[in-house]
Amino acid sequence: MTAARKVDWNDLHVEFGLEVVREQLLAAANEPVRCVAPSADDLPPAPSGIEPPAAAELSEGCGEGWHLEKVRARFALVEGETKVFDLHRRAIVRKAGFEALVGKALAKQWFELPEKKAIDPDNAKRVENDAKLGKRLKAGESGGDVNWRYVYLDGSQDIYDRQLRQRLPAGAVKLALGDAFTLWQNSKDRRVIPAENLLFDPQMIESPADTINTFEGLPLTPVPNRSACEGMIWLISFLCNGQKDAIDWLTRWLAYPLQRVGAKLDTAVLMHSTMEGSGKSLLFGDIMRPIYGAYGATVGQAQLESNWTQWQSNKLYGLFEEVVSRDQRYNQVGKIKHMVTGKTVRIESKFVNGWEEANYMNAVFLSNEILPWPIGENDRRMLILWPEKTLPPKAQKRIGYELKNGGIEAFFDYLLEYDLGDFDERTRPPETPARQRLVELSRASWDTFYHQWKAGELGVPFDMCRTQDLHDLFLEWCSKLKEHSLSETKFSLFLSTKPDTFKSETQIFWTDDNGDRRRSIFFTPSPDPNLDLAVAKQVGAQVHAWRMAAQKAGWHPDKWEKCIGFVPPLAGSRTDD
Protein backbone atom coordinates (compact mmCIF):
# COMPACT_ATOMS: atom_id res chain seq x y z
CA MET A 1 0.00 0.00 0.00
CA THR A 2 1.29 3.44 -0.93
CA ALA A 3 2.01 5.64 2.08
CA ALA A 4 -0.31 8.60 2.52
CA ARG A 5 1.23 11.90 1.52
CA LYS A 6 0.19 15.54 1.30
CA VAL A 7 -0.34 17.01 -2.17
CA ASP A 8 -1.27 20.49 -3.29
CA TRP A 9 -3.38 21.49 -6.31
CA ASN A 10 -0.33 21.55 -8.62
CA ASP A 11 0.65 17.99 -7.62
CA LEU A 12 -2.94 16.87 -8.16
CA HIS A 13 -3.00 18.50 -11.61
CA VAL A 14 0.28 16.88 -12.72
CA GLU A 15 -0.60 13.44 -11.36
CA PHE A 16 -4.30 13.12 -12.17
CA GLY A 17 -5.22 15.89 -14.59
CA LEU A 18 -7.38 19.04 -14.59
CA GLU A 19 -10.67 17.14 -14.54
CA VAL A 20 -9.94 15.67 -11.08
CA VAL A 21 -8.95 19.13 -9.78
CA ARG A 22 -12.19 20.54 -11.19
CA GLU A 23 -14.32 17.82 -9.55
CA GLN A 24 -12.74 18.38 -6.13
CA LEU A 25 -13.13 22.17 -6.33
CA LEU A 26 -16.80 21.86 -7.32
CA ALA A 27 -17.43 19.38 -4.51
CA ALA A 28 -15.84 21.78 -2.00
CA ALA A 29 -17.84 24.73 -3.34
CA ASN A 30 -21.13 22.83 -3.02
CA GLU A 31 -20.38 21.68 0.51
CA PRO A 32 -22.67 23.61 2.92
CA VAL A 33 -20.76 26.13 5.04
CA ARG A 34 -20.95 25.33 8.73
CA CYS A 35 -20.46 28.11 11.25
CA VAL A 36 -18.34 27.07 14.21
CA ALA A 37 -17.97 29.11 17.39
CA PRO A 38 -14.36 30.20 17.99
CA SER A 39 -12.32 28.22 20.46
CA ALA A 40 -11.28 29.73 23.77
CA ASP A 41 -7.76 28.58 22.91
CA ASP A 42 -7.59 31.61 20.60
CA LEU A 43 -7.61 33.87 23.68
CA PRO A 44 -4.54 34.83 25.66
CA PRO A 45 -4.81 33.74 29.30
CA ALA A 46 -5.89 36.21 31.94
CA PRO A 47 -2.77 37.78 33.54
CA SER A 48 -2.19 36.95 37.17
CA GLY A 49 -0.34 39.01 39.72
CA ILE A 50 0.20 41.90 37.31
CA GLU A 51 -1.19 45.33 38.03
CA PRO A 52 -2.58 46.97 34.90
CA PRO A 53 -1.53 50.53 34.09
CA ALA A 54 -3.87 53.27 35.23
CA ALA A 55 -6.19 54.71 32.61
CA ALA A 56 -4.38 58.07 32.78
CA GLU A 57 -1.09 56.37 31.88
CA LEU A 58 -2.49 54.90 28.69
CA SER A 59 -2.14 56.91 25.51
CA GLU A 60 -5.41 58.36 24.29
CA GLY A 61 -4.21 58.44 20.71
CA CYS A 62 -5.63 61.94 20.28
CA GLY A 63 -3.29 62.92 17.49
CA GLU A 64 -4.22 60.05 15.20
CA GLY A 65 -7.17 59.25 13.00
CA TRP A 66 -9.08 62.51 13.31
CA HIS A 67 -11.71 63.26 10.67
CA LEU A 68 -14.72 65.56 10.59
CA GLU A 69 -17.33 62.94 11.45
CA LYS A 70 -15.31 61.80 14.47
CA VAL A 71 -14.85 65.38 15.69
CA ARG A 72 -18.53 66.11 15.14
CA ALA A 73 -19.54 63.11 17.24
CA ARG A 74 -17.15 63.81 20.14
CA PHE A 75 -17.23 67.60 20.67
CA ALA A 76 -19.89 70.20 21.41
CA LEU A 77 -19.59 73.99 21.21
CA VAL A 78 -20.03 75.79 24.53
CA GLU A 79 -22.90 78.13 23.67
CA GLY A 80 -21.85 81.81 23.36
CA GLU A 81 -18.12 81.01 23.68
CA THR A 82 -15.25 79.70 21.58
CA LYS A 83 -14.59 76.89 24.04
CA VAL A 84 -15.36 73.29 23.17
CA PHE A 85 -16.78 70.54 25.37
CA ASP A 86 -15.22 67.07 25.05
CA LEU A 87 -18.05 64.56 25.54
CA HIS A 88 -15.68 61.64 26.04
CA ARG A 89 -13.49 63.20 28.73
CA ARG A 90 -16.34 65.44 29.95
CA ALA A 91 -14.04 68.44 30.02
CA ILE A 92 -14.08 72.00 28.64
CA VAL A 93 -11.27 72.61 26.13
CA ARG A 94 -10.05 76.06 25.07
CA LYS A 95 -10.01 76.85 21.37
CA ALA A 96 -6.21 76.73 21.19
CA GLY A 97 -6.14 73.35 22.88
CA PHE A 98 -8.86 72.06 20.57
CA GLU A 99 -6.90 73.21 17.50
CA ALA A 100 -3.74 71.57 18.82
CA LEU A 101 -5.65 68.36 19.43
CA VAL A 102 -7.35 67.89 16.06
CA GLY A 103 -5.39 70.28 13.86
CA LYS A 104 -6.19 73.86 12.86
CA ALA A 105 -7.67 73.00 9.47
CA LEU A 106 -10.06 70.42 10.87
CA ALA A 107 -10.95 72.66 13.83
CA LYS A 108 -11.79 75.54 11.44
CA GLN A 109 -13.91 73.20 9.33
CA TRP A 110 -15.82 72.06 12.44
CA PHE A 111 -16.39 75.62 13.74
CA GLU A 112 -17.86 76.59 10.36
CA LEU A 113 -20.41 73.76 10.36
CA PRO A 114 -23.95 75.20 10.31
CA GLU A 115 -25.15 72.37 12.56
CA LYS A 116 -23.04 70.96 15.34
CA LYS A 117 -23.57 69.88 18.91
CA ALA A 118 -23.93 72.62 21.48
CA ILE A 119 -24.09 72.69 25.27
CA ASP A 120 -25.12 75.31 27.83
CA PRO A 121 -22.00 76.77 29.56
CA ASP A 122 -23.40 76.29 33.08
CA ASN A 123 -24.28 72.72 32.29
CA ALA A 124 -20.85 72.09 30.75
CA LYS A 125 -19.11 73.44 33.85
CA ARG A 126 -21.24 71.33 36.17
CA VAL A 127 -20.62 68.15 34.16
CA GLU A 128 -16.90 68.89 34.19
CA ASN A 129 -16.98 69.34 37.97
CA ASP A 130 -18.92 66.11 38.38
CA ALA A 131 -16.28 64.28 36.37
CA LYS A 132 -13.51 65.72 38.52
CA LEU A 133 -15.23 64.93 41.77
CA GLY A 134 -16.41 61.55 40.59
CA LYS A 135 -19.85 62.12 42.07
CA ARG A 136 -22.95 64.29 41.69
CA LEU A 137 -22.85 67.67 43.42
CA LYS A 138 -24.61 67.71 46.74
CA ALA A 139 -27.15 70.35 47.70
CA GLY A 140 -25.45 73.68 48.40
CA GLU A 141 -22.33 72.98 46.33
CA SER A 142 -23.75 75.09 43.49
CA GLY A 143 -23.64 78.09 45.80
CA GLY A 144 -27.19 77.53 47.06
CA ASP A 145 -28.54 79.09 43.85
CA VAL A 146 -32.08 77.72 43.81
CA ASN A 147 -32.88 79.87 40.76
CA TRP A 148 -30.25 77.90 38.84
CA ARG A 149 -31.25 74.55 40.26
CA TYR A 150 -35.05 74.65 39.86
CA VAL A 151 -36.79 75.46 36.58
CA TYR A 152 -40.56 75.80 36.37
CA LEU A 153 -42.06 73.97 33.38
CA ASP A 154 -44.71 76.35 32.13
CA GLY A 155 -48.00 74.73 31.24
CA SER A 156 -47.65 72.01 33.88
CA GLN A 157 -47.42 71.59 37.65
CA ASP A 158 -43.92 70.19 37.39
CA ILE A 159 -40.45 71.55 38.19
CA TYR A 160 -37.18 70.35 36.71
CA ASP A 161 -34.31 69.84 39.17
CA ARG A 162 -31.10 70.49 37.21
CA GLN A 163 -28.96 69.08 39.99
CA LEU A 164 -30.80 65.78 40.36
CA ARG A 165 -31.74 65.79 36.66
CA GLN A 166 -35.31 64.83 37.48
CA ARG A 167 -38.76 66.12 36.69
CA LEU A 168 -40.41 66.67 40.10
CA PRO A 169 -43.90 67.54 41.32
CA ALA A 170 -44.19 70.93 43.02
CA GLY A 171 -44.86 69.22 46.36
CA ALA A 172 -41.43 67.56 46.34
CA VAL A 173 -39.70 70.92 45.79
CA LYS A 174 -41.75 72.46 48.63
CA LEU A 175 -40.45 69.78 50.97
CA ALA A 176 -36.87 70.45 49.81
CA LEU A 177 -37.01 74.25 50.14
CA GLY A 178 -39.38 74.71 53.07
CA ASP A 179 -40.18 78.40 53.62
CA ALA A 180 -37.81 79.34 50.79
CA PHE A 181 -40.21 77.83 48.24
CA THR A 182 -42.42 80.95 48.30
CA LEU A 183 -39.38 83.20 47.84
CA TRP A 184 -38.28 81.14 44.82
CA GLN A 185 -41.82 81.07 43.43
CA ASN A 186 -42.07 84.88 43.53
CA SER A 187 -38.50 85.63 42.47
CA LYS A 188 -38.07 87.64 39.26
CA ASP A 189 -34.88 85.61 38.62
CA ARG A 190 -36.73 82.30 38.62
CA ARG A 191 -36.21 80.51 35.32
CA VAL A 192 -39.29 79.44 33.41
CA ILE A 193 -39.39 77.46 30.16
CA PRO A 194 -42.30 75.84 28.28
CA ALA A 195 -42.75 72.24 29.38
CA GLU A 196 -42.09 71.01 25.83
CA ASN A 197 -38.67 72.70 25.90
CA LEU A 198 -37.37 70.17 28.42
CA LEU A 199 -35.76 67.81 25.93
CA PHE A 200 -33.77 64.62 25.76
CA ASP A 201 -31.58 65.53 22.81
CA PRO A 202 -28.53 63.21 22.63
CA GLN A 203 -27.70 64.59 19.17
CA MET A 204 -27.38 68.02 20.83
CA ILE A 205 -28.74 69.97 17.88
CA GLU A 206 -31.33 72.11 19.70
CA SER A 207 -30.19 75.56 20.89
CA PRO A 208 -29.32 75.55 24.63
CA ALA A 209 -30.48 79.18 24.87
CA ASP A 210 -34.19 78.39 25.25
CA THR A 211 -34.18 74.69 26.07
CA ILE A 212 -32.83 72.36 28.72
CA ASN A 213 -31.19 69.20 27.40
CA THR A 214 -31.22 66.31 29.86
CA PHE A 215 -28.40 64.58 27.93
CA GLU A 216 -24.90 65.38 29.21
CA GLY A 217 -22.73 62.89 27.35
CA LEU A 218 -21.87 59.24 27.91
CA PRO A 219 -20.19 58.59 31.26
CA LEU A 220 -17.11 56.61 30.20
CA THR A 221 -13.90 57.86 28.59
CA PRO A 222 -12.70 55.49 25.84
CA VAL A 223 -9.14 54.23 26.16
CA PRO A 224 -7.33 52.76 23.12
CA ASN A 225 -5.90 49.48 24.36
CA ARG A 226 -6.90 46.55 22.15
CA SER A 227 -5.11 43.98 24.31
CA ALA A 228 -7.32 44.95 27.28
CA CYS A 229 -10.54 43.84 25.54
CA GLU A 230 -9.56 40.84 23.40
CA GLY A 231 -11.86 38.57 25.39
CA MET A 232 -14.83 40.90 24.90
CA ILE A 233 -14.22 41.06 21.15
CA TRP A 234 -13.91 37.26 21.08
CA LEU A 235 -17.21 36.97 22.98
CA ILE A 236 -19.12 38.53 20.07
CA SER A 237 -17.82 35.80 17.72
CA PHE A 238 -18.63 33.12 20.29
CA LEU A 239 -22.24 34.25 20.72
CA CYS A 240 -22.69 34.40 16.92
CA ASN A 241 -21.41 30.79 16.62
CA GLY A 242 -18.68 31.97 14.26
CA GLN A 243 -21.14 33.22 11.58
CA LYS A 244 -19.10 35.99 9.96
CA ASP A 245 -21.91 38.14 8.56
CA ALA A 246 -23.69 38.03 11.94
CA ILE A 247 -20.47 38.96 13.79
CA ASP A 248 -19.88 41.97 11.57
CA TRP A 249 -23.52 43.12 11.67
CA LEU A 250 -23.76 42.80 15.46
CA THR A 251 -20.48 44.66 16.01
CA ARG A 252 -21.64 47.47 13.72
CA TRP A 253 -25.03 47.50 15.45
CA LEU A 254 -23.28 48.03 18.79
CA ALA A 255 -20.86 50.59 17.35
CA TYR A 256 -23.20 52.75 15.26
CA PRO A 257 -25.15 54.45 18.11
CA LEU A 258 -21.86 55.10 19.94
CA GLN A 259 -20.20 56.68 16.92
CA ARG A 260 -23.40 58.62 16.17
CA VAL A 261 -24.89 59.23 19.59
CA GLY A 262 -28.66 59.58 19.36
CA ALA A 263 -29.05 57.33 16.31
CA LYS A 264 -32.28 55.31 16.58
CA LEU A 265 -31.85 52.00 14.80
CA ASP A 266 -34.88 50.36 13.16
CA THR A 267 -33.49 47.00 14.20
CA ALA A 268 -32.88 45.11 17.43
CA VAL A 269 -31.12 41.99 18.72
CA LEU A 270 -32.86 38.91 20.09
CA MET A 271 -30.54 36.37 21.66
CA HIS A 272 -32.25 33.30 23.08
CA SER A 273 -31.04 29.88 24.04
CA THR A 274 -31.76 27.10 26.50
CA MET A 275 -28.00 26.94 27.06
CA GLU A 276 -27.29 28.54 30.44
CA GLY A 277 -24.06 30.47 30.91
CA SER A 278 -23.39 31.24 27.25
CA GLY A 279 -22.42 34.85 28.00
CA LYS A 280 -25.52 36.69 26.73
CA SER A 281 -25.91 38.85 29.82
CA LEU A 282 -22.15 39.23 30.10
CA LEU A 283 -21.87 41.03 26.75
CA PHE A 284 -25.09 43.02 26.70
CA GLY A 285 -25.34 43.67 30.45
CA ASP A 286 -21.98 43.67 32.21
CA ILE A 287 -20.04 45.11 29.26
CA MET A 288 -22.44 47.32 27.27
CA ARG A 289 -24.61 48.75 30.08
CA PRO A 290 -21.77 50.66 31.82
CA ILE A 291 -20.90 52.39 28.54
CA TYR A 292 -24.34 54.05 28.60
CA GLY A 293 -24.52 54.60 32.37
CA ALA A 294 -27.76 56.37 33.34
CA TYR A 295 -28.82 56.39 29.69
CA GLY A 296 -29.18 52.61 29.73
CA ALA A 297 -31.82 50.46 31.40
CA THR A 298 -32.21 46.79 32.30
CA VAL A 299 -35.87 45.94 31.99
CA GLY A 300 -37.91 43.01 33.24
CA GLN A 301 -41.46 41.84 32.66
CA ALA A 302 -42.86 44.04 35.46
CA GLN A 303 -41.59 47.26 33.83
CA LEU A 304 -42.80 46.27 30.37
CA GLU A 305 -46.32 45.54 31.60
CA SER A 306 -46.53 48.51 34.00
CA ASN A 307 -48.64 51.59 33.27
CA TRP A 308 -45.77 53.74 34.56
CA THR A 309 -43.16 54.15 31.84
CA GLN A 310 -40.66 56.57 33.41
CA TRP A 311 -37.97 53.91 32.97
CA GLN A 312 -38.07 54.72 29.22
CA SER A 313 -37.24 58.39 29.74
CA ASN A 314 -33.75 59.57 28.73
CA LYS A 315 -32.66 56.16 27.48
CA LEU A 316 -30.31 55.26 24.64
CA TYR A 317 -29.97 51.53 25.36
CA GLY A 318 -32.39 48.99 26.76
CA LEU A 319 -31.58 45.45 27.86
CA PHE A 320 -34.77 43.39 28.14
CA GLU A 321 -34.41 40.13 30.04
CA GLU A 322 -37.28 37.59 29.92
CA VAL A 323 -39.82 40.37 29.46
CA VAL A 324 -42.57 38.18 28.00
CA SER A 325 -44.11 35.28 29.91
CA ARG A 326 -45.40 32.23 28.03
CA ASP A 327 -49.05 33.18 28.46
CA GLN A 328 -48.38 36.80 27.36
CA ARG A 329 -46.04 36.20 24.40
CA TYR A 330 -48.72 37.00 21.82
CA ASN A 331 -50.05 40.05 23.69
CA GLN A 332 -46.76 41.98 23.92
CA VAL A 333 -45.63 41.73 20.30
CA GLY A 334 -47.12 45.11 19.34
CA LYS A 335 -45.44 46.87 22.28
CA ILE A 336 -42.09 45.29 21.43
CA LYS A 337 -42.35 46.31 17.76
CA HIS A 338 -43.16 49.90 18.77
CA MET A 339 -40.13 50.09 21.07
CA VAL A 340 -37.92 48.99 18.18
CA THR A 341 -39.30 51.27 15.43
CA GLY A 342 -41.49 53.87 17.19
CA LYS A 343 -40.36 57.48 16.81
CA THR A 344 -41.77 58.69 20.14
CA VAL A 345 -42.77 57.23 23.50
CA ARG A 346 -45.34 58.39 26.02
CA ILE A 347 -43.83 58.77 29.48
CA GLU A 348 -46.15 58.31 32.43
CA SER A 349 -44.91 58.84 35.99
CA LYS A 350 -46.54 59.14 39.37
CA PHE A 351 -47.49 62.61 40.61
CA VAL A 352 -46.31 64.46 37.47
CA ASN A 353 -47.95 65.18 34.14
CA GLY A 354 -47.28 62.70 31.35
CA TRP A 355 -45.21 63.86 28.38
CA GLU A 356 -44.11 62.80 24.93
CA GLU A 357 -40.45 62.08 24.33
CA ALA A 358 -38.41 61.17 21.27
CA ASN A 359 -37.48 57.48 21.22
CA TYR A 360 -33.71 57.01 21.03
CA MET A 361 -33.55 53.64 22.79
CA ASN A 362 -31.95 50.74 20.96
CA ALA A 363 -33.06 47.39 22.35
CA VAL A 364 -31.53 43.99 23.07
CA PHE A 365 -33.80 41.11 24.13
CA LEU A 366 -32.48 38.10 26.04
CA SER A 367 -34.42 34.94 26.76
CA ASN A 368 -33.99 31.30 27.72
CA GLU A 369 -37.23 30.34 25.95
CA ILE A 370 -37.23 28.44 22.65
CA LEU A 371 -40.13 30.65 21.49
CA PRO A 372 -39.84 34.02 23.28
CA TRP A 373 -42.58 35.49 21.05
CA PRO A 374 -43.76 34.87 17.47
CA ILE A 375 -41.71 36.26 14.59
CA GLY A 376 -43.28 36.87 11.19
CA GLU A 377 -41.61 35.55 8.05
CA ASN A 378 -41.24 39.06 6.63
CA ASP A 379 -40.30 40.71 9.93
CA ARG A 380 -36.73 41.91 9.44
CA ARG A 381 -36.42 43.97 12.60
CA MET A 382 -34.22 41.60 14.55
CA LEU A 383 -30.93 39.79 14.42
CA ILE A 384 -31.86 36.47 16.03
CA LEU A 385 -29.07 34.38 17.54
CA TRP A 386 -28.97 31.07 19.38
CA PRO A 387 -25.67 30.54 21.28
CA GLU A 388 -24.83 26.87 21.07
CA LYS A 389 -22.27 26.44 23.85
CA THR A 390 -21.54 27.41 27.44
CA LEU A 391 -18.77 29.96 27.87
CA PRO A 392 -15.50 28.07 28.51
CA PRO A 393 -13.83 28.63 31.91
CA LYS A 394 -10.73 30.10 30.23
CA ALA A 395 -12.86 32.71 28.47
CA GLN A 396 -14.76 33.49 31.69
CA LYS A 397 -11.50 34.11 33.52
CA ARG A 398 -10.08 36.27 30.73
CA ILE A 399 -13.21 38.43 30.39
CA GLY A 400 -13.54 38.69 34.17
CA TYR A 401 -10.01 40.07 34.33
CA GLU A 402 -10.77 42.58 31.58
CA LEU A 403 -13.91 43.80 33.37
CA LYS A 404 -11.83 44.72 36.40
CA ASN A 405 -8.91 46.21 34.49
CA GLY A 406 -10.13 48.80 32.01
CA GLY A 407 -11.59 46.38 29.48
CA ILE A 408 -14.90 48.23 29.13
CA GLU A 409 -13.18 51.53 28.32
CA ALA A 410 -10.98 49.70 25.80
CA PHE A 411 -13.99 47.95 24.26
CA PHE A 412 -15.75 51.33 24.05
CA ASP A 413 -12.80 52.67 22.06
CA TYR A 414 -12.79 49.54 19.85
CA LEU A 415 -16.43 50.17 18.94
CA LEU A 416 -15.80 53.88 18.33
CA GLU A 417 -13.06 53.00 15.84
CA TYR A 418 -14.84 50.06 14.18
CA ASP A 419 -15.40 50.50 10.43
CA LEU A 420 -19.14 50.91 9.83
CA GLY A 421 -18.91 50.53 6.06
CA ASP A 422 -22.36 51.12 4.55
CA PHE A 423 -24.19 50.26 7.78
CA ASP A 424 -26.95 52.70 8.75
CA GLU A 425 -30.13 52.88 10.85
CA ARG A 426 -32.08 50.70 8.42
CA THR A 427 -29.51 48.03 7.53
CA ARG A 428 -31.32 44.70 7.83
CA PRO A 429 -29.75 41.86 9.82
CA PRO A 430 -28.46 38.72 8.08
CA GLU A 431 -30.39 35.47 7.98
CA THR A 432 -29.45 33.02 10.72
CA PRO A 433 -30.47 29.41 11.45
CA ALA A 434 -31.98 30.65 14.73
CA ARG A 435 -34.24 33.09 12.90
CA GLN A 436 -35.47 30.46 10.44
CA ARG A 437 -36.29 28.09 13.30
CA LEU A 438 -38.14 30.81 15.18
CA VAL A 439 -40.14 31.76 12.07
CA GLU A 440 -41.21 28.14 11.64
CA LEU A 441 -42.16 27.86 15.31
CA SER A 442 -44.20 31.06 15.01
CA ARG A 443 -46.28 29.97 12.05
CA ALA A 444 -49.99 29.29 12.45
CA SER A 445 -51.18 25.81 11.46
CA TRP A 446 -52.56 26.95 8.10
CA ASP A 447 -49.26 28.71 7.29
CA THR A 448 -47.20 25.64 8.17
CA PHE A 449 -49.54 23.57 5.97
CA TYR A 450 -49.09 26.04 3.10
CA HIS A 451 -45.27 25.90 3.31
CA GLN A 452 -45.25 22.09 3.44
CA TRP A 453 -47.64 21.95 0.47
CA LYS A 454 -45.51 24.37 -1.52
CA ALA A 455 -42.29 22.51 -0.64
CA GLY A 456 -43.79 19.17 -1.77
CA GLU A 457 -43.62 17.68 1.72
CA LEU A 458 -47.28 16.57 1.62
CA GLY A 459 -46.84 14.47 -1.51
CA VAL A 460 -49.53 16.56 -3.21
CA PRO A 461 -48.59 18.83 -6.12
CA PHE A 462 -48.61 22.58 -5.57
CA ASP A 463 -51.12 22.83 -8.38
CA MET A 464 -54.71 23.69 -9.24
CA CYS A 465 -57.26 22.12 -6.86
CA ARG A 466 -60.69 22.70 -5.37
CA THR A 467 -60.64 24.87 -2.26
CA GLN A 468 -62.88 22.30 -0.53
CA ASP A 469 -60.53 19.42 -1.39
CA LEU A 470 -57.58 21.38 -0.02
CA HIS A 471 -59.50 22.16 3.17
CA ASP A 472 -60.36 18.48 3.62
CA LEU A 473 -56.68 17.62 3.21
CA PHE A 474 -55.86 20.35 5.77
CA LEU A 475 -58.32 18.83 8.29
CA GLU A 476 -56.78 15.38 7.86
CA TRP A 477 -53.30 16.88 8.20
CA CYS A 478 -54.35 18.70 11.42
CA SER A 479 -55.77 15.47 12.84
CA LYS A 480 -52.62 13.53 12.01
CA LEU A 481 -50.14 16.16 13.31
CA LYS A 482 -52.32 17.38 16.23
CA GLU A 483 -52.45 20.92 14.84
CA HIS A 484 -55.26 23.45 15.31
CA SER A 485 -57.88 23.29 12.55
CA LEU A 486 -59.83 26.14 10.96
CA SER A 487 -63.20 26.50 9.27
CA GLU A 488 -63.27 26.32 5.49
CA THR A 489 -64.03 30.04 5.19
CA LYS A 490 -61.14 31.18 7.39
CA PHE A 491 -58.73 28.68 5.88
CA SER A 492 -59.51 29.86 2.34
CA LEU A 493 -59.30 33.53 3.29
CA PHE A 494 -55.98 33.06 5.09
CA LEU A 495 -54.51 31.04 2.24
CA SER A 496 -55.67 33.54 -0.38
CA THR A 497 -53.43 36.20 1.24
CA LYS A 498 -50.39 34.35 -0.13
CA PRO A 499 -49.22 35.92 -3.38
CA ASP A 500 -48.96 32.62 -5.26
CA THR A 501 -52.20 30.79 -4.43
CA PHE A 502 -54.50 32.72 -6.82
CA LYS A 503 -57.96 31.88 -5.58
CA SER A 504 -60.52 32.07 -8.42
CA GLU A 505 -63.02 34.93 -8.15
CA THR A 506 -65.93 32.88 -9.58
CA GLN A 507 -66.89 29.24 -9.66
CA ILE A 508 -65.38 27.10 -12.43
CA PHE A 509 -67.25 24.23 -14.08
CA TRP A 510 -65.71 20.75 -13.97
CA THR A 511 -66.76 17.12 -14.64
CA ASP A 512 -66.46 14.55 -11.84
CA ASP A 513 -65.48 10.88 -12.09
CA ASN A 514 -69.11 9.91 -12.80
CA GLY A 515 -69.40 12.38 -15.68
CA ASP A 516 -71.62 14.79 -13.74
CA ARG A 517 -71.09 18.50 -14.38
CA ARG A 518 -70.28 20.50 -11.23
CA ARG A 519 -68.82 23.90 -10.29
CA SER A 520 -66.43 24.98 -7.51
CA ILE A 521 -64.00 27.65 -6.37
CA PHE A 522 -60.39 26.74 -7.13
CA PHE A 523 -56.89 27.56 -5.98
CA THR A 524 -54.58 27.88 -8.98
CA PRO A 525 -51.03 28.28 -7.59
CA SER A 526 -49.29 26.88 -10.69
CA PRO A 527 -51.76 27.15 -13.59
CA ASP A 528 -51.05 24.88 -16.56
CA PRO A 529 -50.90 27.10 -19.69
CA ASN A 530 -52.33 24.19 -21.73
CA LEU A 531 -55.34 23.84 -19.43
CA ASP A 532 -58.50 25.52 -20.78
CA LEU A 533 -60.58 26.52 -17.73
CA ALA A 534 -63.63 26.85 -19.99
CA VAL A 535 -63.55 23.10 -20.79
CA ALA A 536 -65.17 21.23 -17.91
CA LYS A 537 -63.63 17.87 -18.82
CA GLN A 538 -60.08 19.27 -18.71
CA VAL A 539 -60.71 20.85 -15.33
CA GLY A 540 -62.29 17.59 -14.10
CA ALA A 541 -59.20 15.66 -15.19
CA GLN A 542 -57.05 18.07 -13.17
CA VAL A 543 -59.27 17.54 -10.09
CA HIS A 544 -59.03 13.76 -10.49
CA ALA A 545 -55.23 13.84 -10.91
CA TRP A 546 -54.80 15.98 -7.80
CA ARG A 547 -57.00 13.64 -5.72
CA MET A 548 -55.15 10.59 -7.02
CA ALA A 549 -51.84 12.18 -5.99
CA ALA A 550 -53.25 12.65 -2.49
CA GLN A 551 -54.43 9.03 -2.45
CA LYS A 552 -51.01 7.74 -3.48
CA ALA A 553 -49.30 9.94 -0.88
CA GLY A 554 -51.23 8.19 1.90
CA TRP A 555 -54.09 10.64 2.40
CA HIS A 556 -57.75 9.58 2.29
CA PRO A 557 -59.78 11.62 -0.22
CA ASP A 558 -62.38 8.85 -0.27
CA LYS A 559 -63.19 9.81 3.35
CA TRP A 560 -63.15 13.57 2.87
CA GLU A 561 -66.51 15.10 3.66
CA LYS A 562 -66.55 17.58 0.75
CA CYS A 563 -64.80 15.39 -1.83
CA ILE A 564 -67.79 14.98 -4.15
CA GLY A 565 -67.79 12.94 -7.34
CA PHE A 566 -64.69 10.94 -6.49
CA VAL A 567 -64.47 7.24 -7.37
CA PRO A 568 -61.90 5.59 -5.09
CA PRO A 569 -59.13 3.70 -6.89
CA LEU A 570 -58.55 0.02 -6.51
CA ALA A 571 -56.90 -1.26 -3.34
CA GLY A 572 -53.13 -1.09 -3.36
CA SER A 573 -52.83 2.30 -5.07
CA ARG A 574 -52.27 4.12 -1.78
CA THR A 575 -48.89 4.31 -0.03
CA ASP A 576 -50.01 4.53 3.61
CA ASP A 577 -47.34 5.18 6.23
PDB file of N, CA, C and O in Angstrom, residues 128 254 329 526 563:
ATOM      1  N   GLU A 128     -18.345  68.978  34.015  1.00  0.00           N
ATOM      2  CA  GLU A 128     -16.898  68.891  34.194  1.00  0.00           C
ATOM      3  C   GLU A 128     -16.551  68.726  35.674  1.00  0.00           C
ATOM      4  O   GLU A 128     -15.687  67.909  36.035  1.00  0.00           O
ATOM      5  N   LEU A 254     -23.717  47.499  17.500  1.00  0.00           N
ATOM      6  CA  LEU A 254     -23.276  48.029  18.794  1.00  0.00           C
ATOM      7  C   LEU A 254     -22.501  49.330  18.628  1.00  0.00           C
ATOM      8  O   LEU A 254     -22.595  50.234  19.468  1.00  0.00           O
ATOM      9  N   ARG A 329     -46.966  35.987  25.514  1.00  0.00           N
ATOM     10  CA  ARG A 329     -46.044  36.198  24.396  1.00  0.00           C
ATOM     11  C   ARG A 329     -46.738  36.778  23.170  1.00  0.00           C
ATOM     12  O   ARG A 329     -46.128  37.497  22.391  1.00  0.00           O
ATOM     13  N   SER A 526     -50.183  27.085  -9.545  1.00  0.00           N
ATOM     14  CA  SER A 526     -49.289  26.876 -10.694  1.00  0.00           C
ATOM     15  C   SER A 526     -50.133  26.503 -11.905  1.00  0.00           C
ATOM     16  O   SER A 526     -50.198  25.335 -12.297  1.00  0.00           O
ATOM     17  N   CYS A 563     -65.416  15.924  -0.608  1.00  0.00           N
ATOM     18  CA  CYS A 563     -64.798  15.395  -1.830  1.00  0.00           C
ATOM     19  C   CYS A 563     -65.871  14.713  -2.687  1.00  0.00           C
ATOM     20  O   CYS A 563     -65.977  13.481  -2.744  1.00  0.00           O
TER      21      CYS A 563
END
